[in-house]
Amino acid sequence: MFRIGIDLGGTNIVSAVVDENYNIISKGKKKTYNERPASQIFDDIAESVRIAVKNADITLNEVKSIGIGTPGSVNKAKGVIDYANNLGFDKVPAYQMLSERLGFDKIFIDNDANCAALGEAVAGAGKGSKDFIAITLGTGIGSGIVSNGKLVTGVNYAGAEMGHTVIIAGGEPCTCGRRGCWEAYASATALIRDTKKAMKENPFTIMWDMVDNNIDDVNGKTAFDAMRAGDPVATAVCQKYIYYLSVGTINIVNIFQPEKICFGGGIGHEGENILAPLRKIVASERYSRHSEKQTIICEAELGNDAGIIGAALLDE
């Protein structure tokens, strides 16, 4: 039997047919156009499923289950997306809407970061681990906890939001309404903010040349690219970013002591440029530094497919 995983994003909808070995054998894609009503978005979610099924040369009768990974907070028991700000969703009955459009009832829904963590745990960087945590470094910080093969989501399914733990009391404002959250210091958004600040204070940094003197073109790679070119200003920005990343990582290690933590997302693709210095800081400051067993810190393996594979596995 096959499963279908759906990655519902603010820009794209991607549905995929996943086989029993967690391989993606076909995909169906549609644009989200997130300014539309939820009913129209779900029309295209259903259509993306039909495209994926057709491309796999199977029928829905051969599909065991369908899983949706969505931004925002989700009530898994009711199949409702409680809130997703970048989709304009508020109490959207996702299960009902997709079930009606496909005539299919085995549909499961969870937060997209949780799905990515589950995908990595089962088929990626965390394969074989009992306790595993996945961190996604993107516009925000996504996180998911897997213990004994199951997602840990809390009494209201809104748990595992490590990005919204405070690392500097009264610090930078966060989109969640608090100040000093890990996300406000270690997300791509935070890195871009700090890169621009450093550029404005240092007019001779090569980062200006890298963006053709247009500061609006700064992205999450700018500082790391300039660091590799030997720019001291960029190097300082990157070192500061990695330090903030380590603060949250050490908190996670001290609380959970998982077998592995993997880092993915746009900034996570920097790989050892981030992970090598991060490991050194974590090793020197973690509470468990005298223990024989230590958490392995590694790069995510599945890229954008992690959330799709994880969504497909939500029935397990």
mmCIF file of C-alpha atoms in Angstrom:
data_model
loop_
_atom_site.group_PDB
_atom_site.id
_atom_site.type_symbol
_atom_site.label_atom_id
_atom_site.label_comp_id
_atom_site.label_asym_id
_atom_site.label_seq_id
_atom_site.Cartn_x
_atom_site.Cartn_y
_atom_site.Cartn_z
ATOM 1 C CA MET A 1 0.000 0.000 0.000
ATOM 2 C CA PHE A 2 0.994 3.598 -0.574
ATOM 3 C CA ARG A 3 0.623 6.726 1.526
ATOM 4 C CA ILE A 4 0.287 10.352 0.474
ATOM 5 C CA GLY A 5 2.071 13.198 2.189
ATOM 6 C CA ILE A 6 1.095 16.828 1.633
ATOM 7 C CA ASP A 7 3.314 19.824 2.300
ATOM 8 C CA LEU A 8 1.029 22.853 2.554
ATOM 9 C CA GLY A 9 3.132 26.011 2.400
ATOM 10 C CA GLY A 10 2.482 29.683 1.983
ATOM 11 C CA THR A 11 3.756 29.559 -1.612
ATOM 12 C CA ASN A 12 3.354 25.980 -2.842
ATOM 13 C CA ILE A 13 1.247 22.900 -2.251
ATOM 14 C CA VAL A 14 3.147 19.661 -2.845
ATOM 15 C CA SER A 15 1.535 16.233 -2.604
ATOM 16 C CA ALA A 16 3.563 13.059 -2.971
ATOM 17 C CA VAL A 17 2.935 9.336 -3.151
ATOM 18 C CA VAL A 18 5.243 7.529 -0.713
ATOM 19 C CA ASP A 19 5.916 3.792 -0.830
ATOM 20 C CA GLU A 20 6.476 1.383 2.060
ATOM 21 C CA ASN A 21 10.220 2.072 2.013
ATOM 22 C CA TYR A 22 9.620 5.833 2.468
ATOM 23 C CA ASN A 23 10.573 6.597 -1.121
ATOM 24 C CA ILE A 24 8.705 9.356 -2.957
ATOM 25 C CA ILE A 25 7.560 7.916 -6.273
ATOM 26 C CA SER A 26 5.562 10.840 -7.654
ATOM 27 C CA LYS A 27 4.494 14.387 -6.881
ATOM 28 C CA GLY A 28 1.687 16.788 -7.677
ATOM 29 C CA LYS A 29 2.199 20.529 -7.291
ATOM 30 C CA LYS A 30 -0.028 23.598 -7.223
ATOM 31 C CA LYS A 31 0.492 27.221 -6.204
ATOM 32 C CA THR A 32 -1.054 28.148 -2.859
ATOM 33 C CA TYR A 33 -2.034 31.753 -3.622
ATOM 34 C CA ASN A 34 -2.522 32.189 0.109
ATOM 35 C CA GLU A 35 -4.683 35.288 -0.168
ATOM 36 C CA ARG A 36 -7.580 33.061 -1.281
ATOM 37 C CA PRO A 37 -10.295 31.544 0.939
ATOM 38 C CA ALA A 38 -9.458 28.197 2.528
ATOM 39 C CA SER A 39 -12.092 26.482 0.378
ATOM 40 C CA GLN A 40 -10.254 27.413 -2.813
ATOM 41 C CA ILE A 41 -6.893 26.374 -1.365
ATOM 42 C CA PHE A 42 -8.349 22.996 -0.462
ATOM 43 C CA ASP A 43 -9.694 22.630 -3.982
ATOM 44 C CA ASP A 44 -6.078 22.781 -5.158
ATOM 45 C CA ILE A 45 -4.816 20.530 -2.364
ATOM 46 C CA ALA A 46 -7.256 17.891 -3.581
ATOM 47 C CA GLU A 47 -6.165 18.465 -7.163
ATOM 48 C CA SER A 48 -2.494 18.098 -6.224
ATOM 49 C CA VAL A 49 -3.345 14.731 -4.670
ATOM 50 C CA ARG A 50 -5.095 13.618 -7.845
ATOM 51 C CA ILE A 51 -2.073 14.681 -9.919
ATOM 52 C CA ALA A 52 0.319 12.757 -7.654
ATOM 53 C CA VAL A 53 -1.867 9.647 -7.798
ATOM 54 C CA LYS A 54 -2.101 9.869 -11.588
ATOM 55 C CA ASN A 55 1.657 10.365 -11.939
ATOM 56 C CA ALA A 56 2.250 7.271 -9.787
ATOM 57 C CA ASP A 57 -0.087 5.264 -12.030
ATOM 58 C CA ILE A 58 -2.181 4.146 -9.073
ATOM 59 C CA THR A 59 -5.670 4.904 -7.719
ATOM 60 C CA LEU A 60 -6.809 6.267 -4.370
ATOM 61 C CA ASN A 61 -8.006 2.758 -3.545
ATOM 62 C CA GLU A 62 -4.331 1.790 -3.269
ATOM 63 C CA VAL A 63 -3.622 4.587 -0.774
ATOM 64 C CA LYS A 64 -3.602 3.675 2.915
ATOM 65 C CA SER A 65 -3.730 7.213 4.296
ATOM 66 C CA ILE A 66 -3.194 10.889 3.563
ATOM 67 C CA GLY A 67 -1.257 13.232 5.839
ATOM 68 C CA ILE A 68 -1.077 17.027 5.747
ATOM 69 C CA GLY A 69 1.794 19.063 7.152
ATOM 70 C CA THR A 70 0.698 22.669 7.639
ATOM 71 C CA PRO A 71 2.113 25.808 9.208
ATOM 72 C CA GLY A 72 0.483 26.988 12.384
ATOM 73 C CA SER A 73 -1.280 25.269 15.268
ATOM 74 C CA VAL A 74 -3.321 22.148 14.677
ATOM 75 C CA ASN A 75 -5.945 20.232 16.638
ATOM 76 C CA LYS A 76 -5.089 16.758 15.430
ATOM 77 C CA ALA A 77 -7.990 15.088 17.235
ATOM 78 C CA LYS A 78 -10.557 17.253 15.438
ATOM 79 C CA GLY A 79 -8.674 17.596 12.159
ATOM 80 C CA VAL A 80 -8.794 21.383 12.423
ATOM 81 C CA ILE A 81 -6.092 23.932 11.621
ATOM 82 C CA ASP A 82 -6.670 26.263 14.553
ATOM 83 C CA TYR A 83 -4.537 29.098 13.216
ATOM 84 C CA ALA A 84 -1.975 29.661 10.455
ATOM 85 C CA ASN A 85 -1.143 33.324 9.999
ATOM 86 C CA ASN A 86 0.682 33.004 6.666
ATOM 87 C CA LEU A 87 -2.296 31.173 5.177
ATOM 88 C CA GLY A 88 -4.975 33.332 6.765
ATOM 89 C CA PHE A 89 -6.466 30.223 8.397
ATOM 90 C CA ASP A 90 -8.585 30.430 11.545
ATOM 91 C CA LYS A 91 -10.396 27.282 12.695
ATOM 92 C CA VAL A 92 -10.268 25.668 9.252
ATOM 93 C CA PRO A 93 -11.838 22.148 9.246
ATOM 94 C CA ALA A 94 -9.059 20.648 7.140
ATOM 95 C CA TYR A 95 -10.059 17.004 7.578
ATOM 96 C CA GLN A 96 -13.646 17.638 6.548
ATOM 97 C CA MET A 97 -12.699 19.838 3.586
ATOM 98 C CA LEU A 98 -10.236 17.383 2.067
ATOM 99 C CA SER A 99 -12.346 14.326 2.844
ATOM 100 C CA GLU A 100 -15.324 15.836 1.029
ATOM 101 C CA ARG A 101 -13.231 16.693 -2.031
ATOM 102 C CA LEU A 102 -11.556 13.296 -2.337
ATOM 103 C CA GLY A 103 -14.158 10.944 -0.885
ATOM 104 C CA PHE A 104 -11.438 9.668 1.431
ATOM 105 C CA ASP A 105 -11.591 9.386 5.222
ATOM 106 C CA LYS A 106 -8.147 8.300 6.471
ATOM 107 C CA ILE A 107 -6.680 11.796 6.671
ATOM 108 C CA PHE A 108 -4.284 13.049 9.352
ATOM 109 C CA ILE A 109 -2.988 16.570 10.050
ATOM 110 C CA ASP A 110 -0.053 18.001 11.979
ATOM 111 C CA ASN A 111 2.265 20.999 12.139
ATOM 112 C CA ASP A 112 4.811 21.090 9.307
ATOM 113 C CA ALA A 113 7.842 21.192 11.633
ATOM 114 C CA ASN A 114 6.552 18.112 13.437
ATOM 115 C CA CYS A 115 6.156 16.364 10.101
ATOM 116 C CA ALA A 116 9.723 17.262 9.111
ATOM 117 C CA ALA A 117 10.988 15.861 12.408
ATOM 118 C CA LEU A 118 9.051 12.637 11.925
ATOM 119 C CA GLY A 119 10.326 12.263 8.364
ATOM 120 C CA GLU A 120 13.942 12.761 9.431
ATOM 121 C CA ALA A 121 13.472 10.417 12.404
ATOM 122 C CA VAL A 122 12.131 7.558 10.323
ATOM 123 C CA ALA A 123 13.919 7.960 6.986
ATOM 124 C CA GLY A 124 16.674 10.551 7.412
ATOM 125 C CA ALA A 125 19.233 11.812 9.894
ATOM 126 C CA GLY A 126 17.490 10.296 12.902
ATOM 127 C CA LYS A 127 16.939 6.840 11.456
ATOM 128 C CA GLY A 128 17.548 4.245 14.148
ATOM 129 C CA SER A 129 17.428 6.781 16.990
ATOM 130 C CA LYS A 130 15.065 6.313 19.914
ATOM 131 C CA ASP A 131 14.962 9.971 20.905
ATOM 132 C CA PHE A 132 15.491 12.575 18.214
ATOM 133 C CA ILE A 133 14.942 16.307 17.697
ATOM 134 C CA ALA A 134 14.894 18.185 14.390
ATOM 135 C CA ILE A 135 15.480 21.921 14.125
ATOM 136 C CA THR A 136 14.673 23.899 10.972
ATOM 137 C CA LEU A 137 16.507 27.203 10.539
ATOM 138 C CA GLY A 138 14.376 29.253 8.183
ATOM 139 C CA THR A 139 12.330 32.437 8.381
ATOM 140 C CA GLY A 140 11.629 31.271 11.914
ATOM 141 C CA ILE A 141 12.853 28.279 13.895
ATOM 142 C CA GLY A 142 10.804 25.143 13.477
ATOM 143 C CA SER A 143 11.294 22.197 15.795
ATOM 144 C CA GLY A 144 9.943 18.742 16.404
ATOM 145 C CA ILE A 145 10.529 16.084 19.061
ATOM 146 C CA VAL A 146 10.275 12.362 18.370
ATOM 147 C CA SER A 147 10.407 9.894 21.265
ATOM 148 C CA ASN A 148 10.038 6.149 20.735
ATOM 149 C CA GLY A 149 8.955 6.858 17.179
ATOM 150 C CA LYS A 150 6.120 9.159 18.236
ATOM 151 C CA LEU A 151 5.810 12.921 18.015
ATOM 152 C CA VAL A 152 5.736 14.765 21.338
ATOM 153 C CA THR A 153 3.204 17.564 20.948
ATOM 154 C CA GLY A 154 1.711 18.226 24.378
ATOM 155 C CA VAL A 155 -1.831 18.261 25.704
ATOM 156 C CA ASN A 156 -3.016 20.754 23.070
ATOM 157 C CA TYR A 157 -0.801 19.569 20.171
ATOM 158 C CA ALA A 158 1.085 22.896 20.319
ATOM 159 C CA GLY A 159 4.229 21.686 22.065
ATOM 160 C CA ALA A 160 7.846 21.488 20.873
ATOM 161 C CA GLU A 161 8.042 25.198 19.979
ATOM 162 C CA MET A 162 11.700 25.505 20.948
ATOM 163 C CA GLY A 163 12.076 28.640 18.827
ATOM 164 C CA HIS A 164 9.881 30.475 21.304
ATOM 165 C CA THR A 165 11.934 29.752 24.391
ATOM 166 C CA VAL A 166 13.643 32.914 25.644
ATOM 167 C CA ILE A 167 17.448 33.062 25.572
ATOM 168 C CA ILE A 168 17.802 36.791 26.373
ATOM 169 C CA ALA A 169 15.200 38.248 28.727
ATOM 170 C CA GLY A 170 13.802 41.496 27.358
ATOM 171 C CA GLY A 171 15.742 41.065 24.128
ATOM 172 C CA GLU A 172 14.769 41.438 20.486
ATOM 173 C CA PRO A 173 11.015 41.373 19.773
ATOM 174 C CA CYS A 174 9.696 38.098 18.372
ATOM 175 C CA THR A 175 6.733 37.505 16.076
ATOM 176 C CA CYS A 176 5.072 35.508 18.857
ATOM 177 C CA GLY A 177 4.761 38.653 20.998
ATOM 178 C CA ARG A 178 7.552 37.866 23.464
ATOM 179 C CA ARG A 179 11.033 39.347 23.586
ATOM 180 C CA GLY A 180 14.339 37.516 23.448
ATOM 181 C CA CYS A 181 13.134 34.270 21.866
ATOM 182 C CA TRP A 182 15.670 31.901 20.330
ATOM 183 C CA GLU A 183 13.962 32.517 16.978
ATOM 184 C CA ALA A 184 14.661 36.249 17.301
ATOM 185 C CA TYR A 185 18.406 35.498 17.399
ATOM 186 C CA ALA A 186 19.045 32.274 15.491
ATOM 187 C CA SER A 187 16.581 32.265 12.571
ATOM 188 C CA ALA A 188 17.448 33.325 9.036
ATOM 189 C CA THR A 189 15.431 36.481 9.668
ATOM 190 C CA ALA A 190 17.638 37.317 12.641
ATOM 191 C CA LEU A 191 20.824 36.580 10.692
ATOM 192 C CA ILE A 192 19.720 38.883 7.861
ATOM 193 C CA ARG A 193 18.886 41.634 10.370
ATOM 194 C CA ASP A 194 22.298 41.360 12.013
ATOM 195 C CA THR A 195 24.077 41.187 8.640
ATOM 196 C CA LYS A 196 22.439 44.419 7.506
ATOM 197 C CA LYS A 197 23.284 46.104 10.808
ATOM 198 C CA ALA A 198 26.949 45.126 10.468
ATOM 199 C CA MET A 199 27.041 46.371 6.874
ATOM 200 C CA LYS A 200 25.610 49.749 7.834
ATOM 201 C CA GLU A 201 28.257 50.082 10.547
ATOM 202 C CA ASN A 202 31.082 48.918 8.235
ATOM 203 C CA PRO A 203 30.926 50.516 4.766
ATOM 204 C CA PHE A 204 34.082 48.726 3.571
ATOM 205 C CA THR A 205 32.987 45.142 4.185
ATOM 206 C CA ILE A 206 32.949 43.036 1.005
ATOM 207 C CA MET A 207 29.349 42.173 1.746
ATOM 208 C CA TRP A 208 28.400 45.436 0.005
ATOM 209 C CA ASP A 209 30.073 44.191 -3.180
ATOM 210 C CA MET A 210 28.342 40.837 -2.880
ATOM 211 C CA VAL A 211 24.909 42.494 -3.019
ATOM 212 C CA ASP A 212 25.873 45.178 -5.574
ATOM 213 C CA ASN A 213 25.451 47.847 -2.893
ATOM 214 C CA ASN A 214 21.773 46.987 -2.526
ATOM 215 C CA ILE A 215 21.195 46.075 1.100
ATOM 216 C CA ASP A 216 17.734 44.755 0.236
ATOM 217 C CA ASP A 217 19.451 41.847 -1.538
ATOM 218 C CA VAL A 218 21.044 40.545 1.668
ATOM 219 C CA ASN A 219 19.972 36.973 2.448
ATOM 220 C CA GLY A 220 20.904 34.216 4.859
ATOM 221 C CA LYS A 221 23.956 33.244 2.813
ATOM 222 C CA THR A 222 25.511 36.698 2.498
ATOM 223 C CA ALA A 223 27.492 36.688 5.738
ATOM 224 C CA PHE A 224 28.623 33.071 5.361
ATOM 225 C CA ASP A 225 29.734 33.619 1.755
ATOM 226 C CA ALA A 226 31.722 36.679 2.834
ATOM 227 C CA MET A 227 33.179 34.797 5.791
ATOM 228 C CA ARG A 228 34.490 32.142 3.407
ATOM 229 C CA ALA A 229 36.089 34.957 1.407
ATOM 230 C CA GLY A 230 37.931 36.090 4.526
ATOM 231 C CA ASP A 231 35.898 39.164 5.459
ATOM 232 C CA PRO A 232 36.374 39.909 9.199
ATOM 233 C CA VAL A 233 33.056 41.768 9.552
ATOM 234 C CA ALA A 234 31.131 38.840 8.116
ATOM 235 C CA THR A 235 33.140 36.419 10.233
ATOM 236 C CA ALA A 236 32.070 38.295 13.366
ATOM 237 C CA VAL A 237 28.414 38.189 12.261
ATOM 238 C CA CYS A 238 28.599 34.430 11.693
ATOM 239 C CA GLN A 239 30.363 33.764 14.978
ATOM 240 C CA LYS A 240 27.725 35.752 16.855
ATOM 241 C CA TYR A 241 24.960 33.869 15.045
ATOM 242 C CA ILE A 242 26.494 30.480 15.887
ATOM 243 C CA TYR A 243 26.852 31.509 19.527
ATOM 244 C CA TYR A 244 23.150 32.359 19.737
ATOM 245 C CA LEU A 245 22.364 29.082 18.001
ATOM 246 C CA SER A 246 24.438 27.262 20.601
ATOM 247 C CA VAL A 247 22.553 28.828 23.518
ATOM 248 C CA GLY A 248 19.265 27.308 22.409
ATOM 249 C CA THR A 249 20.919 24.033 21.411
ATOM 250 C CA ILE A 250 22.520 23.618 24.839
ATOM 251 C CA ASN A 251 19.124 24.242 26.449
ATOM 252 C CA ILE A 252 17.649 21.469 24.308
ATOM 253 C CA VAL A 253 20.482 19.077 25.156
ATOM 254 C CA ASN A 254 20.218 19.826 28.882
ATOM 255 C CA ILE A 255 16.443 19.290 28.914
ATOM 256 C CA PHE A 256 16.030 16.293 26.616
ATOM 257 C CA GLN A 257 19.453 14.640 26.175
ATOM 258 C CA PRO A 258 18.306 13.176 22.815
ATOM 259 C CA GLU A 259 20.400 10.713 20.863
ATOM 260 C CA LYS A 260 20.555 13.140 17.941
ATOM 261 C CA ILE A 261 19.689 16.692 16.985
ATOM 262 C CA CYS A 262 19.638 17.521 13.279
ATOM 263 C CA PHE A 263 19.613 20.968 11.703
ATOM 264 C CA GLY A 264 17.917 21.690 8.381
ATOM 265 C CA GLY A 265 16.330 24.585 6.556
ATOM 266 C CA GLY A 266 18.024 27.274 4.496
ATOM 267 C CA ILE A 267 20.693 28.154 7.069
ATOM 268 C CA GLY A 268 21.068 24.499 8.015
ATOM 269 C CA HIS A 269 22.468 23.880 4.528
ATOM 270 C CA GLU A 270 25.657 25.610 5.674
ATOM 271 C CA GLY A 271 26.461 22.243 7.204
ATOM 272 C CA GLU A 272 29.850 22.001 8.886
ATOM 273 C CA ASN A 273 30.417 25.769 8.625
ATOM 274 C CA ILE A 274 27.837 25.966 11.398
ATOM 275 C CA LEU A 275 27.938 22.524 12.956
ATOM 276 C CA ALA A 276 31.681 22.231 13.630
ATOM 277 C CA PRO A 277 31.916 25.396 15.788
ATOM 278 C CA LEU A 278 28.472 24.691 17.259
ATOM 279 C CA ARG A 279 29.605 21.277 18.501
ATOM 280 C CA LYS A 280 32.624 22.821 20.224
ATOM 281 C CA ILE A 281 30.524 25.335 22.145
ATOM 282 C CA VAL A 282 27.910 22.733 23.086
ATOM 283 C CA ALA A 283 30.605 20.292 24.227
ATOM 284 C CA SER A 284 32.150 22.885 26.534
ATOM 285 C CA GLU A 285 28.920 24.150 28.100
ATOM 286 C CA ARG A 286 26.413 21.283 28.243
ATOM 287 C CA TYR A 287 25.563 19.979 31.689
ATOM 288 C CA SER A 288 26.307 16.411 30.601
ATOM 289 C CA ARG A 289 29.875 17.107 29.463
ATOM 290 C CA HIS A 290 31.248 14.403 31.776
ATOM 291 C CA SER A 291 28.826 11.718 30.583
ATOM 292 C CA GLU A 292 29.958 8.804 28.455
ATOM 293 C CA LYS A 293 27.069 9.154 26.003
ATOM 294 C CA GLN A 294 26.486 12.485 24.305
ATOM 295 C CA THR A 295 23.962 13.925 21.871
ATOM 296 C CA ILE A 296 25.067 13.737 18.248
ATOM 297 C CA ILE A 297 24.626 17.013 16.349
ATOM 298 C CA CYS A 298 24.265 16.546 12.603
ATOM 299 C CA GLU A 299 22.797 17.945 9.402
ATOM 300 C CA ALA A 300 19.321 17.013 8.195
ATOM 301 C CA GLU A 301 19.311 14.645 5.231
ATOM 302 C CA LEU A 302 15.943 14.833 3.495
ATOM 303 C CA GLY A 303 15.747 18.516 2.587
ATOM 304 C CA ASN A 304 12.299 19.661 1.479
ATOM 305 C CA ASP A 305 11.096 16.054 1.332
ATOM 306 C CA ALA A 306 11.298 15.603 5.112
ATOM 307 C CA GLY A 307 7.919 17.212 5.754
ATOM 308 C CA ILE A 308 6.247 15.290 2.936
ATOM 309 C CA ILE A 309 7.543 11.914 4.138
ATOM 310 C CA GLY A 310 6.674 12.783 7.723
ATOM 311 C CA ALA A 311 3.147 13.817 6.754
ATOM 312 C CA ALA A 312 2.710 10.511 4.945
ATOM 313 C CA LEU A 313 3.619 8.699 8.187
ATOM 314 C CA LEU A 314 1.125 10.493 10.448
ATOM 315 C CA ASP A 315 -1.104 7.424 10.605
ATOM 316 C CA GLU A 316 1.544 5.350 12.381
#
